[in-house]
């Protein structure tokens, strides 16, 4: 009987351990983004201002930080203390995402865990864009449909392109700190996934 109990115990332990290593806690295998966990500093992520305001009139501050994270230990941060120009904005982005294995008609979903802190105004958004040469072929964003403002713990947000058209040169994702916004925001655990 003791041998039977030992086998049952080992079986239960193996089930518990395999549950702890499931995709719920690990990065998604089909994530097209590099450094989506943001643990490798800001590697693969670039920060920029909108083309009309490259001098940063609102004094946007940004960086890789350990102040807050949804998974240990880092996130990307942006903050603005005062709006001096109503149309200026800034963003983190990742470009040149591989497109060769994305079938036409596939569904692309961008997810991000976001923590706003005293975020007042238009807030932030996430977006997916596809370019062919100098032409934008598609642009899908949470702006104007999913408000991300106020103060909260990390929550997951997503935006989906239902029908990938193919025939693009550059696939990009953005986390945008929108115009007329003040406060802090943290971005973590970003993923761009394909459902065929």
PDB file of C-alpha atoms in Angstrom:
ATOM      1  CA  UNK A   1       0.000   0.000   0.000  1.00  0.00           C
ATOM      2  CA  UNK A   2       2.874   2.398   0.751  1.00  0.00           C
ATOM      3  CA  UNK A   3       4.186   1.944  -2.782  1.00  0.00           C
ATOM      4  CA  UNK A   4       0.748   2.879  -4.208  1.00  0.00           C
ATOM      5  CA  UNK A   5       0.662   6.050  -2.057  1.00  0.00           C
ATOM      6  CA  UNK A   6       4.181   6.960  -3.194  1.00  0.00           C
ATOM      7  CA  UNK A   7       3.200   6.582  -6.858  1.00  0.00           C
ATOM      8  CA  UNK A   8       0.064   8.715  -6.294  1.00  0.00           C
ATOM      9  CA  UNK A   9       2.163  11.359  -4.515  1.00  0.00           C
ATOM     10  CA  UNK A  10       4.727  11.478  -7.338  1.00  0.00           C
ATOM     11  CA  UNK A  11       1.923  11.737  -9.909  1.00  0.00           C
ATOM     12  CA  UNK A  12       0.326  14.673  -8.059  1.00  0.00           C
ATOM     13  CA  UNK A  13       3.683  16.445  -7.704  1.00  0.00           C
ATOM     14  CA  UNK A  14       4.401  16.041 -11.436  1.00  0.00           C
ATOM     15  CA  UNK A  15       0.946  17.433 -12.334  1.00  0.00           C
ATOM     16  CA  UNK A  16       1.456  20.442 -10.053  1.00  0.00           C
ATOM     17  CA  UNK A  17       4.927  21.131 -11.436  1.00  0.00           C
ATOM     18  CA  UNK A  18       3.753  20.897 -15.045  1.00  0.00           C
ATOM     19  CA  UNK A  19       0.897  23.295 -14.276  1.00  0.00           C
ATOM     20  CA  UNK A  20       3.401  25.798 -12.882  1.00  0.00           C
ATOM     21  CA  UNK A  21       5.316  25.806 -16.160  1.00  0.00           C
ATOM     22  CA  UNK A  22       2.306  26.238 -18.421  1.00  0.00           C
ATOM     23  CA  UNK A  23       1.941  29.069 -20.952  1.00  0.00           C
ATOM     24  CA  UNK A  24       0.036  31.090 -18.344  1.00  0.00           C
ATOM     25  CA  UNK A  25       3.304  31.983 -16.642  1.00  0.00           C
ATOM     26  CA  UNK A  26       5.737  31.703 -19.539  1.00  0.00           C
ATOM     27  CA  UNK A  27       6.140  33.934 -22.598  1.00  0.00           C
ATOM     28  CA  UNK A  28       3.995  32.835 -25.506  1.00  0.00           C
ATOM     29  CA  UNK A  29       5.877  30.635 -27.965  1.00  0.00           C
ATOM     30  CA  UNK A  30       4.355  32.376 -30.976  1.00  0.00           C
ATOM     31  CA  UNK A  31       5.223  35.900 -29.811  1.00  0.00           C
ATOM     32  CA  UNK A  32       6.631  37.776 -32.824  1.00  0.00           C
ATOM     33  CA  UNK A  33       8.124  40.521 -30.617  1.00  0.00           C
ATOM     34  CA  UNK A  34      11.662  40.457 -29.293  1.00  0.00           C
ATOM     35  CA  UNK A  35      12.203  41.259 -25.617  1.00  0.00           C
ATOM     36  CA  UNK A  36       8.458  41.362 -24.958  1.00  0.00           C
ATOM     37  CA  UNK A  37       9.165  40.792 -21.273  1.00  0.00           C
ATOM     38  CA  UNK A  38      11.342  43.954 -21.265  1.00  0.00           C
ATOM     39  CA  UNK A  39      13.906  42.183 -19.077  1.00  0.00           C
ATOM     40  CA  UNK A  40      16.755  42.959 -21.515  1.00  0.00           C
ATOM     41  CA  UNK A  41      16.602  46.683 -20.865  1.00  0.00           C
ATOM     42  CA  UNK A  42      15.130  48.593 -23.807  1.00  0.00           C
ATOM     43  CA  UNK A  43      16.831  46.305 -26.345  1.00  0.00           C
ATOM     44  CA  UNK A  44      14.658  45.931 -29.469  1.00  0.00           C
ATOM     45  CA  UNK A  45      12.402  48.800 -28.307  1.00  0.00           C
ATOM     46  CA  UNK A  46      12.952  52.323 -29.594  1.00  0.00           C
ATOM     47  CA  UNK A  47      11.576  55.523 -28.129  1.00  0.00           C
ATOM     48  CA  UNK A  48      10.633  58.503 -30.293  1.00  0.00           C
ATOM     49  CA  UNK A  49       8.577  61.672 -30.504  1.00  0.00           C
ATOM     50  CA  UNK A  50       6.044  62.544 -33.188  1.00  0.00           C
ATOM     51  CA  UNK A  51       7.706  63.949 -36.318  1.00  0.00           C
ATOM     52  CA  UNK A  52       6.458  67.511 -35.755  1.00  0.00           C
ATOM     53  CA  UNK A  53       7.824  67.801 -32.199  1.00  0.00           C
ATOM     54  CA  UNK A  54      11.220  66.115 -32.119  1.00  0.00           C
ATOM     55  CA  UNK A  55      12.488  68.777 -29.675  1.00  0.00           C
ATOM     56  CA  UNK A  56      10.249  67.253 -26.947  1.00  0.00           C
ATOM     57  CA  UNK A  57       8.283  70.383 -25.966  1.00  0.00           C
ATOM     58  CA  UNK A  58       6.396  68.574 -23.170  1.00  0.00           C
ATOM     59  CA  UNK A  59       9.519  67.205 -21.511  1.00  0.00           C
ATOM     60  CA  UNK A  60       8.564  63.536 -21.845  1.00  0.00           C
ATOM     61  CA  UNK A  61      10.795  61.376 -19.648  1.00  0.00           C
ATOM     62  CA  UNK A  62      11.224  57.709 -20.508  1.00  0.00           C
ATOM     63  CA  UNK A  63      13.328  54.670 -19.739  1.00  0.00           C
ATOM     64  CA  UNK A  64      13.757  51.091 -18.640  1.00  0.00           C
ATOM     65  CA  UNK A  65      12.848  50.856 -14.957  1.00  0.00           C
ATOM     66  CA  UNK A  66      12.434  48.536 -11.985  1.00  0.00           C
ATOM     67  CA  UNK A  67       9.950  50.940 -10.308  1.00  0.00           C
ATOM     68  CA  UNK A  68       7.046  48.710 -11.395  1.00  0.00           C
ATOM     69  CA  UNK A  69       6.645  45.511 -13.397  1.00  0.00           C
ATOM     70  CA  UNK A  70       3.915  42.960 -14.037  1.00  0.00           C
ATOM     71  CA  UNK A  71       6.542  40.220 -14.203  1.00  0.00           C
ATOM     72  CA  UNK A  72       9.938  40.550 -12.605  1.00  0.00           C
ATOM     73  CA  UNK A  73      11.592  42.872 -12.753  1.00  0.00           C
ATOM     74  CA  UNK A  74      11.524  45.603 -15.420  1.00  0.00           C
ATOM     75  CA  UNK A  75       9.127  47.650 -17.541  1.00  0.00           C
ATOM     76  CA  UNK A  76       9.224  50.584 -19.958  1.00  0.00           C
ATOM     77  CA  UNK A  77       8.177  53.915 -18.441  1.00  0.00           C
ATOM     78  CA  UNK A  78       6.989  57.269 -19.788  1.00  0.00           C
ATOM     79  CA  UNK A  79       5.915  60.324 -17.850  1.00  0.00           C
ATOM     80  CA  UNK A  80       5.036  63.955 -18.455  1.00  0.00           C
ATOM     81  CA  UNK A  81       4.562  66.576 -15.753  1.00  0.00           C
ATOM     82  CA  UNK A  82       3.032  69.395 -17.808  1.00  0.00           C
ATOM     83  CA  UNK A  83       1.500  69.804 -21.273  1.00  0.00           C
ATOM     84  CA  UNK A  84       3.030  72.773 -23.087  1.00  0.00           C
ATOM     85  CA  UNK A  85       2.090  71.659 -26.600  1.00  0.00           C
ATOM     86  CA  UNK A  86      -1.383  70.142 -27.114  1.00  0.00           C
ATOM     87  CA  UNK A  87      -0.432  68.097 -30.172  1.00  0.00           C
ATOM     88  CA  UNK A  88       2.906  66.599 -29.066  1.00  0.00           C
ATOM     89  CA  UNK A  89       3.086  62.886 -28.270  1.00  0.00           C
ATOM     90  CA  UNK A  90       5.702  60.147 -27.891  1.00  0.00           C
ATOM     91  CA  UNK A  91       5.891  56.385 -28.232  1.00  0.00           C
ATOM     92  CA  UNK A  92       7.804  53.144 -27.843  1.00  0.00           C
ATOM     93  CA  UNK A  93       7.893  50.950 -30.904  1.00  0.00           C
ATOM     94  CA  UNK A  94       9.266  47.815 -32.456  1.00  0.00           C
ATOM     95  CA  UNK A  95       9.623  47.416 -36.218  1.00  0.00           C
ATOM     96  CA  UNK A  96      10.859  44.916 -38.793  1.00  0.00           C
ATOM     97  CA  UNK A  97       8.809  42.169 -37.187  1.00  0.00           C
ATOM     98  CA  UNK A  98       9.109  39.012 -39.347  1.00  0.00           C
ATOM     99  CA  UNK A  99       6.146  38.636 -41.692  1.00  0.00           C
ATOM    100  CA  UNK A 100       7.188  35.733 -43.917  1.00  0.00           C
ATOM    101  CA  UNK A 101       5.292  33.119 -41.879  1.00  0.00           C
ATOM    102  CA  UNK A 102       2.096  35.163 -41.369  1.00  0.00           C
ATOM    103  CA  UNK A 103      -0.589  33.834 -43.725  1.00  0.00           C
ATOM    104  CA  UNK A 104      -2.954  36.215 -45.502  1.00  0.00           C
ATOM    105  CA  UNK A 105      -6.211  36.385 -43.558  1.00  0.00           C
ATOM    106  CA  UNK A 106      -4.575  35.595 -40.209  1.00  0.00           C
ATOM    107  CA  UNK A 107      -5.624  37.394 -37.059  1.00  0.00           C
ATOM    108  CA  UNK A 108      -2.903  39.466 -35.343  1.00  0.00           C
ATOM    109  CA  UNK A 109      -3.320  40.415 -31.687  1.00  0.00           C
ATOM    110  CA  UNK A 110      -1.101  42.814 -29.775  1.00  0.00           C
ATOM    111  CA  UNK A 111      -1.320  42.537 -25.985  1.00  0.00           C
ATOM    112  CA  UNK A 112       0.400  44.621 -23.324  1.00  0.00           C
ATOM    113  CA  UNK A 113       0.179  44.871 -19.570  1.00  0.00           C
ATOM    114  CA  UNK A 114      -0.130  48.542 -18.641  1.00  0.00           C
ATOM    115  CA  UNK A 115      -0.045  50.351 -15.305  1.00  0.00           C
ATOM    116  CA  UNK A 116      -1.189  54.005 -15.374  1.00  0.00           C
ATOM    117  CA  UNK A 117      -0.391  56.238 -12.401  1.00  0.00           C
ATOM    118  CA  UNK A 118      -2.266  59.564 -12.192  1.00  0.00           C
ATOM    119  CA  UNK A 119      -2.606  59.447 -15.979  1.00  0.00           C
ATOM    120  CA  UNK A 120      -4.820  62.416 -16.884  1.00  0.00           C
ATOM    121  CA  UNK A 121      -5.996  63.456 -20.351  1.00  0.00           C
ATOM    122  CA  UNK A 122      -6.171  61.235 -23.441  1.00  0.00           C
ATOM    123  CA  UNK A 123      -3.939  58.604 -21.796  1.00  0.00           C
ATOM    124  CA  UNK A 124      -2.086  55.924 -23.741  1.00  0.00           C
ATOM    125  CA  UNK A 125      -2.867  53.456 -26.511  1.00  0.00           C
ATOM    126  CA  UNK A 126      -1.349  50.436 -28.244  1.00  0.00           C
ATOM    127  CA  UNK A 127      -1.343  49.918 -32.005  1.00  0.00           C
ATOM    128  CA  UNK A 128      -0.391  47.598 -34.883  1.00  0.00           C
ATOM    129  CA  UNK A 129       0.646  49.035 -38.261  1.00  0.00           C
ATOM    130  CA  UNK A 130       1.695  47.572 -41.612  1.00  0.00           C
ATOM    131  CA  UNK A 131       3.566  49.577 -44.265  1.00  0.00           C
ATOM    132  CA  UNK A 132       4.295  48.985 -47.935  1.00  0.00           C
ATOM    133  CA  UNK A 133       7.011  51.395 -49.012  1.00  0.00           C
ATOM    134  CA  UNK A 134       5.907  54.795 -47.703  1.00  0.00           C
ATOM    135  CA  UNK A 135       2.228  53.857 -47.589  1.00  0.00           C
ATOM    136  CA  UNK A 136       0.387  52.713 -44.456  1.00  0.00           C
ATOM    137  CA  UNK A 137      -1.583  49.603 -45.440  1.00  0.00           C
ATOM    138  CA  UNK A 138      -3.326  49.089 -42.099  1.00  0.00           C
ATOM    139  CA  UNK A 139      -3.403  50.691 -38.658  1.00  0.00           C
ATOM    140  CA  UNK A 140      -5.323  49.249 -35.707  1.00  0.00           C
ATOM    141  CA  UNK A 141      -5.322  51.004 -32.323  1.00  0.00           C
ATOM    142  CA  UNK A 142      -7.049  51.108 -28.943  1.00  0.00           C
ATOM    143  CA  UNK A 143      -7.189  54.922 -29.140  1.00  0.00           C
ATOM    144  CA  UNK A 144     -10.778  56.220 -28.939  1.00  0.00           C
ATOM    145  CA  UNK A 145     -12.146  52.718 -28.213  1.00  0.00           C
ATOM    146  CA  UNK A 146     -10.386  51.618 -25.004  1.00  0.00           C
ATOM    147  CA  UNK A 147      -9.504  54.398 -22.550  1.00  0.00           C
ATOM    148  CA  UNK A 148      -6.270  53.782 -20.644  1.00  0.00           C
ATOM    149  CA  UNK A 149      -6.103  56.531 -18.002  1.00  0.00           C
ATOM    150  CA  UNK A 150      -6.273  57.051 -14.247  1.00  0.00           C
ATOM    151  CA  UNK A 151      -4.461  54.904 -11.711  1.00  0.00           C
ATOM    152  CA  UNK A 152      -4.544  51.114 -11.549  1.00  0.00           C
ATOM    153  CA  UNK A 153      -2.390  48.058 -11.132  1.00  0.00           C
ATOM    154  CA  UNK A 154      -1.177  46.308 -14.270  1.00  0.00           C
ATOM    155  CA  UNK A 155      -4.032  45.269 -16.570  1.00  0.00           C
ATOM    156  CA  UNK A 156      -3.799  43.505 -19.889  1.00  0.00           C
ATOM    157  CA  UNK A 157      -5.010  45.420 -22.948  1.00  0.00           C
ATOM    158  CA  UNK A 158      -5.212  44.189 -26.514  1.00  0.00           C
ATOM    159  CA  UNK A 159      -5.900  45.282 -30.059  1.00  0.00           C
ATOM    160  CA  UNK A 160      -6.632  42.890 -32.919  1.00  0.00           C
ATOM    161  CA  UNK A 161      -6.296  43.063 -36.687  1.00  0.00           C
ATOM    162  CA  UNK A 162      -8.889  40.519 -37.839  1.00  0.00           C
ATOM    163  CA  UNK A 163      -7.686  39.983 -41.400  1.00  0.00           C
ATOM    164  CA  UNK A 164      -3.978  40.360 -42.177  1.00  0.00           C
ATOM    165  CA  UNK A 165      -3.780  41.491 -45.839  1.00  0.00           C
ATOM    166  CA  UNK A 166      -0.179  40.427 -46.507  1.00  0.00           C
ATOM    167  CA  UNK A 167       2.008  42.223 -49.056  1.00  0.00           C
ATOM    168  CA  UNK A 168       3.702  44.567 -46.560  1.00  0.00           C
ATOM    169  CA  UNK A 169       7.350  45.537 -46.117  1.00  0.00           C
ATOM    170  CA  UNK A 170       7.293  46.482 -42.445  1.00  0.00           C
ATOM    171  CA  UNK A 171       5.143  45.353 -39.519  1.00  0.00           C
ATOM    172  CA  UNK A 172       5.286  47.641 -36.476  1.00  0.00           C
ATOM    173  CA  UNK A 173       3.783  47.893 -32.997  1.00  0.00           C
ATOM    174  CA  UNK A 174       3.497  50.989 -30.827  1.00  0.00           C
ATOM    175  CA  UNK A 175       2.743  51.991 -27.250  1.00  0.00           C
ATOM    176  CA  UNK A 176       1.686  55.622 -27.569  1.00  0.00           C
ATOM    177  CA  UNK A 177       1.649  58.319 -24.885  1.00  0.00           C
ATOM    178  CA  UNK A 178      -1.118  60.429 -26.405  1.00  0.00           C
ATOM    179  CA  UNK A 179      -1.309  64.246 -26.677  1.00  0.00           C
ATOM    180  CA  UNK A 180      -2.750  66.321 -23.814  1.00  0.00           C
ATOM    181  CA  UNK A 181      -1.699  63.717 -21.229  1.00  0.00           C
ATOM    182  CA  UNK A 182       0.182  63.957 -17.931  1.00  0.00           C
ATOM    183  CA  UNK A 183       1.208  61.309 -15.419  1.00  0.00           C
ATOM    184  CA  UNK A 184       3.194  58.083 -15.427  1.00  0.00           C
ATOM    185  CA  UNK A 185       2.681  54.842 -17.336  1.00  0.00           C
ATOM    186  CA  UNK A 186       4.483  51.495 -17.294  1.00  0.00           C
ATOM    187  CA  UNK A 187       4.388  48.923 -20.144  1.00  0.00           C
ATOM    188  CA  UNK A 188       5.324  45.266 -19.675  1.00  0.00           C
ATOM    189  CA  UNK A 189       4.775  41.746 -21.059  1.00  0.00           C
ATOM    190  CA  UNK A 190       4.125  42.694 -24.673  1.00  0.00           C
ATOM    191  CA  UNK A 191       3.196  40.084 -27.259  1.00  0.00           C
ATOM    192  CA  UNK A 192       2.165  40.053 -30.910  1.00  0.00           C
ATOM    193  CA  UNK A 193       0.569  36.724 -31.746  1.00  0.00           C
ATOM    194  CA  UNK A 194      -0.872  35.126 -34.877  1.00  0.00           C
ATOM    195  CA  UNK A 195      -4.032  33.029 -35.015  1.00  0.00           C
ATOM    196  CA  UNK A 196      -4.231  31.300 -38.384  1.00  0.00           C
TER     197      UNK A 196
END
